[in-house]
Amino acid sequence: MSLELFLLLGAALFSIGLFGALTQQSIVMLMMGLELMLGGIIVGAAAVWHYIAPAAADAQVLVVLAVTVMAVEMAMGFAVVTALFRSREVDLTDMAAELKE
Amino acid sequence: MLDDLIFWALALLAVAGGVMVFRFDSMARATYALLTSLLCVGGEVLLLGLDYLGVVIVLMMTIEMAIMAVFMVMYMMNPAGLMPMTMVHNKRGAAVICTGVFAALAAGILLAPWPARRGRSSADPTMDLGLSLMGPQMLTMMTLGFSLFATIVATVVLATRRGRYDRFGDDLKARAADDPVRGGVGR
């Protein structure tokens, strides 16, 4: 176990999540990609706390921030999907973009 | 030694779960793969000695994925994955971008001169976190609180079927709300 290994794990999760967020057409799947990216950030922040500055609580605050962002992203994402679906029966990003034109 | 073993098991499971999220046909399976991945993230946080935050992540992810599964069934056209279909766009470009991002991050991680560990963790990191959130990081905490409250309001506004403009007219001047069923006593 070392700082580099934890950060590499975080980077891997972040990249996988980015791939999902870029490729998936379904809005719900896209949000899953965003969740994975935030998971990578959580691992990185926790590792920085443990290996670099365990005396300060700032990295822990960063974890709290990432967890809150996850919750907000999830709630807003589902609310937007609900609003889109209600007005246009759409659940894919491309369809939503087409209807705008 | 045992810690190393746990780290590798959780790390491999987390990455494998993350990959499988976008490979499963079934949306329910994808949700559970994501749950596995994020539970392993919580496990890694526990392994690093952040007991409280690790448990919070585990609990939050379990509930969140349960809610996500419900929304999947509501909105996805193919929730059970009975018809294999792919709903992706620009796979190659995204793969190039993500490989590049991972390579850049990995290069930074391996090449950066990380500072040595400074200080020692106190006996109770959770206490540290609480004192920090209620002290020097109070502004962060208040911002988080306000954004969560704004999220509650915004979600209700977005998700509601009939807003106040539907009920009281475009100029909001209608005296009685135009509801399909009248409310109040003695209807």
Coordinates of C-alpha atoms in Angstrom, one line a residue:
Chain A
M1 CA 0.0 0.0 0.0
S2 CA 1.3 3.4 -0.9
L3 CA 0.1 6.8 -1.9
E4 CA 0.8 6.2 -5.6
L5 CA -1.2 2.9 -5.6
F6 CA -4.3 4.6 -4.1
L7 CA -4.0 7.6 -6.4
L8 CA -3.6 5.2 -9.4
L9 CA -6.8 3.4 -8.3
G10 CA -8.6 6.8 -8.1
A11 CA -7.3 7.8 -11.6
A12 CA -8.5 4.5 -13.0
L13 CA -12.0 4.9 -11.5
F14 CA -12.0 8.5 -12.8
S15 CA -11.1 7.5 -16.3
I16 CA -13.6 4.7 -16.5
G17 CA -16.3 7.1 -15.3
L18 CA -15.3 9.7 -17.8
F19 CA -15.5 7.1 -20.6
G20 CA -19.0 6.2 -19.4
A21 CA -20.1 9.9 -19.1
L22 CA -18.8 10.6 -22.7
T23 CA -20.2 7.5 -24.4
Q24 CA -23.5 6.7 -22.8
Q25 CA -26.6 8.1 -24.4
S26 CA -29.0 7.3 -21.7
I27 CA -29.0 10.1 -19.1
V28 CA -29.2 7.7 -16.2
M29 CA -26.2 5.8 -17.4
L30 CA -24.4 9.0 -17.9
M31 CA -25.0 9.9 -14.3
M32 CA -23.5 6.5 -13.3
G33 CA -20.3 7.6 -15.0
L34 CA -20.3 10.8 -13.1
E35 CA -20.7 8.8 -9.8
L36 CA -17.7 6.7 -10.7
M37 CA -15.6 9.8 -11.4
L38 CA -16.5 11.2 -7.9
G39 CA -15.7 7.8 -6.4
G40 CA -12.2 8.1 -7.8
I41 CA -11.9 11.6 -6.3
I42 CA -13.0 10.2 -2.9
V43 CA -10.2 7.6 -3.0
G44 CA -7.7 10.2 -3.9
A45 CA -8.7 12.6 -1.1
A46 CA -8.7 9.9 1.5
A47 CA -5.3 8.7 0.4
V48 CA -3.9 12.2 0.6
W49 CA -5.2 12.5 4.1
H50 CA -3.6 9.3 5.2
Y51 CA -0.2 9.6 3.5
I52 CA 0.5 13.3 3.4
A53 CA -1.3 15.3 6.0
P54 CA -3.0 13.1 8.6
A55 CA -2.8 15.9 11.3
A56 CA -5.0 18.3 9.3
A57 CA -8.7 17.5 8.6
D58 CA -8.8 19.4 5.2
A59 CA -8.6 16.2 3.1
Q60 CA -11.5 14.8 5.1
V61 CA -13.5 17.9 4.3
L62 CA -12.8 17.2 0.6
V63 CA -14.3 13.7 1.0
V64 CA -17.4 15.2 2.6
L65 CA -17.6 17.7 -0.3
A66 CA -17.3 14.9 -2.9
V67 CA -20.0 12.9 -1.1
T68 CA -22.3 15.9 -1.1
V69 CA -21.7 16.6 -4.7
M70 CA -22.7 13.0 -5.4
A71 CA -26.0 13.4 -3.6
V72 CA -26.7 16.7 -5.3
E73 CA -25.8 15.4 -8.8
M74 CA -28.0 12.3 -8.3
A75 CA -31.0 14.3 -7.1
M76 CA -30.7 17.0 -9.8
G77 CA -30.1 14.4 -12.5
F78 CA -33.2 12.5 -11.6
A79 CA -35.3 15.7 -11.4
V80 CA -34.1 16.8 -14.8
V81 CA -34.8 13.3 -16.3
T82 CA -38.3 13.5 -14.7
A83 CA -38.9 17.0 -16.2
L84 CA -37.6 16.0 -19.7
F85 CA -39.6 12.7 -19.7
R86 CA -42.7 14.5 -18.6
S87 CA -42.6 17.1 -21.3
R88 CA -41.1 15.2 -24.2
E89 CA -41.0 11.4 -23.4
V90 CA -37.2 11.5 -23.8
D91 CA -34.5 9.7 -21.9
L92 CA -31.5 9.9 -24.3
T93 CA -29.2 12.8 -24.5
D94 CA -29.1 12.8 -28.3
M95 CA -32.9 12.8 -28.5
A96 CA -33.1 15.8 -26.1
A97 CA -30.6 17.6 -28.3
E98 CA -32.5 16.9 -31.5
L99 CA -35.8 18.2 -30.1
K100 CA -34.2 21.5 -29.2
E101 CA -33.5 22.3 -32.8
Chain B
M1 CA 0.5 -7.8 4.6
L2 CA -3.2 -8.3 5.3
D3 CA -3.8 -4.6 4.5
D4 CA -2.0 -5.1 1.1
L5 CA -4.2 -8.1 0.4
I6 CA -7.4 -6.2 1.3
F7 CA -6.3 -3.2 -0.8
W8 CA -5.7 -5.2 -3.9
A9 CA -8.9 -7.2 -3.6
L10 CA -11.0 -4.0 -3.1
A11 CA -9.1 -2.1 -5.9
L12 CA -9.5 -4.9 -8.4
L13 CA -13.1 -5.4 -7.5
A14 CA -13.8 -1.6 -7.7
V15 CA -12.2 -1.3 -11.2
A16 CA -13.8 -4.5 -12.5
G17 CA -17.2 -3.2 -11.2
G18 CA -16.6 0.1 -12.8
V19 CA -15.9 -1.5 -16.2
M20 CA -18.8 -3.9 -16.0
V21 CA -21.2 -0.9 -15.4
F22 CA -20.8 0.0 -19.1
R23 CA -20.7 -3.6 -20.4
F24 CA -23.8 -5.2 -18.9
D25 CA -26.9 -5.1 -21.1
S26 CA -29.2 -5.2 -18.1
M27 CA -29.6 -1.9 -16.4
A28 CA -30.3 -3.6 -13.0
R29 CA -27.0 -5.5 -13.3
A30 CA -25.2 -2.2 -14.2
T31 CA -26.6 -0.6 -11.1
Y32 CA -25.4 -3.5 -8.9
A33 CA -22.0 -3.3 -10.6
L34 CA -21.8 0.4 -9.8
L35 CA -22.9 -0.4 -6.2
T36 CA -20.1 -3.0 -5.9
S37 CA -17.6 -0.5 -7.2
L38 CA -18.6 2.3 -4.9
L39 CA -18.8 -0.1 -1.9
C40 CA -15.2 -1.0 -2.6
V41 CA -14.4 2.7 -2.6
G42 CA -16.0 2.9 0.8
G43 CA -13.9 -0.1 1.9
E44 CA -10.7 1.6 0.7
V45 CA -11.6 4.7 2.8
L46 CA -12.2 2.4 5.8
L47 CA -8.8 0.8 5.1
L48 CA -7.2 4.2 5.2
G49 CA -8.5 4.8 8.7
L50 CA -11.4 7.1 8.1
D51 CA -14.0 5.0 9.9
Y52 CA -16.8 7.5 9.9
L53 CA -16.5 8.6 6.3
G54 CA -16.2 5.1 5.1
V55 CA -19.3 4.0 6.8
V56 CA -21.2 7.1 5.5
I57 CA -20.1 6.2 1.9
V58 CA -21.2 2.6 2.3
L59 CA -24.6 3.5 3.7
M60 CA -25.2 6.4 1.2
M61 CA -24.3 4.3 -1.8
T62 CA -26.5 1.4 -0.8
I63 CA -29.5 3.7 -0.6
E64 CA -28.6 5.7 -3.6
M65 CA -28.3 2.6 -5.8
A66 CA -31.6 1.3 -4.6
I67 CA -33.2 4.6 -5.7
M68 CA -31.3 4.5 -8.9
A69 CA -32.6 1.0 -9.7
V70 CA -36.2 2.3 -9.3
F71 CA -35.5 5.2 -11.7
M72 CA -33.9 2.7 -14.1
V73 CA -37.1 0.7 -14.3
M74 CA -39.1 3.8 -14.7
Y75 CA -37.3 5.5 -17.5
M76 CA -35.0 3.1 -19.4
M77 CA -36.4 1.5 -22.5
N78 CA -34.6 -1.7 -21.8
P79 CA -34.3 -2.2 -18.0
A80 CA -34.0 -5.9 -17.9
G81 CA -31.5 -6.3 -20.8
L82 CA -33.7 -8.8 -22.6
M83 CA -33.0 -7.2 -26.0
P84 CA -29.2 -6.7 -26.3
M85 CA -28.7 -3.2 -27.6
T86 CA -26.1 -0.6 -27.3
M87 CA -26.9 3.0 -26.6
V88 CA -23.5 4.6 -27.0
H89 CA -22.1 7.3 -29.1
N90 CA -18.5 8.2 -30.2
K91 CA -16.9 5.2 -28.5
R92 CA -13.6 5.5 -30.2
G93 CA -13.1 9.2 -29.4
A94 CA -14.1 8.7 -25.8
A95 CA -11.7 5.8 -25.5
V96 CA -8.8 8.0 -26.8
I97 CA -9.7 10.8 -24.5
C98 CA -10.0 8.6 -21.4
T99 CA -6.7 6.7 -22.2
G100 CA -5.1 10.1 -22.5
V101 CA -6.6 11.3 -19.2
F102 CA -5.5 8.2 -17.4
A103 CA -2.0 8.4 -18.9
A104 CA -1.6 12.0 -17.9
L105 CA -2.9 11.4 -14.3
A106 CA -0.7 8.3 -13.9
A107 CA 2.4 10.2 -15.2
G108 CA 1.6 13.0 -12.7
I109 CA 1.1 10.5 -9.9
L110 CA 4.3 8.6 -10.5
L111 CA 6.5 11.6 -11.4
A112 CA 5.4 14.1 -8.8
P113 CA 7.7 14.5 -5.8
W114 CA 5.1 13.8 -3.1
P115 CA 5.9 15.4 0.2
A116 CA 6.7 13.1 3.2
R117 CA 4.1 12.4 5.7
R118 CA 3.8 15.3 8.1
G119 CA 2.3 14.9 11.5
R120 CA 0.4 11.9 12.9
S121 CA -3.2 11.2 12.8
S122 CA -5.0 11.9 16.1
A123 CA -6.6 9.1 17.9
D124 CA -10.1 10.1 16.6
P125 CA -10.0 11.5 13.1
T126 CA -13.8 11.9 13.2
M127 CA -13.5 14.3 16.0
D128 CA -10.9 16.3 13.9
L129 CA -13.4 16.4 11.0
G130 CA -16.2 17.6 13.3
L131 CA -14.1 20.3 14.9
S132 CA -12.8 21.4 11.5
L133 CA -16.3 21.6 9.9
M134 CA -17.6 23.6 12.9
G135 CA -14.5 25.7 13.1
P136 CA -12.1 26.8 10.3
Q137 CA -14.2 25.0 7.6
M138 CA -17.5 26.5 8.7
L139 CA -17.9 28.4 5.4
T140 CA -17.6 25.1 3.5
M141 CA -20.2 23.5 5.7
M142 CA -22.6 26.4 5.3
T143 CA -22.2 26.3 1.5
L144 CA -22.8 22.6 1.5
G145 CA -25.9 23.1 3.6
F146 CA -27.3 25.8 1.4
S147 CA -26.6 23.9 -1.8
L148 CA -28.4 20.9 -0.4
F149 CA -31.4 23.0 0.5
A150 CA -31.3 24.6 -3.0
T151 CA -31.2 21.1 -4.4
I152 CA -34.3 20.1 -2.5
V153 CA -36.2 23.1 -3.8
A154 CA -35.0 22.7 -7.4
T155 CA -35.8 19.0 -7.5
V156 CA -39.3 19.6 -6.4
V157 CA -39.8 22.5 -8.9
L158 CA -38.4 20.4 -11.7
A159 CA -40.2 17.2 -10.9
T160 CA -43.7 18.6 -10.1
R161 CA -46.3 18.1 -12.7
R162 CA -48.3 21.3 -12.1
G163 CA -46.5 24.4 -11.0
R164 CA -48.0 27.6 -9.8
Y165 CA -48.3 29.0 -13.4
D166 CA -50.6 26.1 -14.2
R167 CA -52.7 26.7 -11.2
F168 CA -52.9 30.5 -11.1
G169 CA -52.5 31.5 -14.7
D170 CA -49.6 33.0 -16.5
D171 CA -49.8 36.3 -14.6
L172 CA -50.5 34.5 -11.3
K173 CA -53.6 36.6 -10.9
A174 CA -56.3 33.9 -10.7
R175 CA -58.1 34.1 -7.4
A176 CA -58.8 30.4 -7.0
A177 CA -56.4 27.7 -8.1
D178 CA -57.4 25.9 -11.3
D179 CA -57.1 22.3 -9.9
P180 CA -58.7 19.2 -11.3
V181 CA -59.9 18.4 -7.8
R182 CA -60.8 21.2 -5.5
G183 CA -59.1 21.1 -2.2
G184 CA -60.3 22.3 1.2
V185 CA -63.1 21.4 3.5
G186 CA -66.6 20.8 2.2
R187 CA -65.7 20.3 -1.5

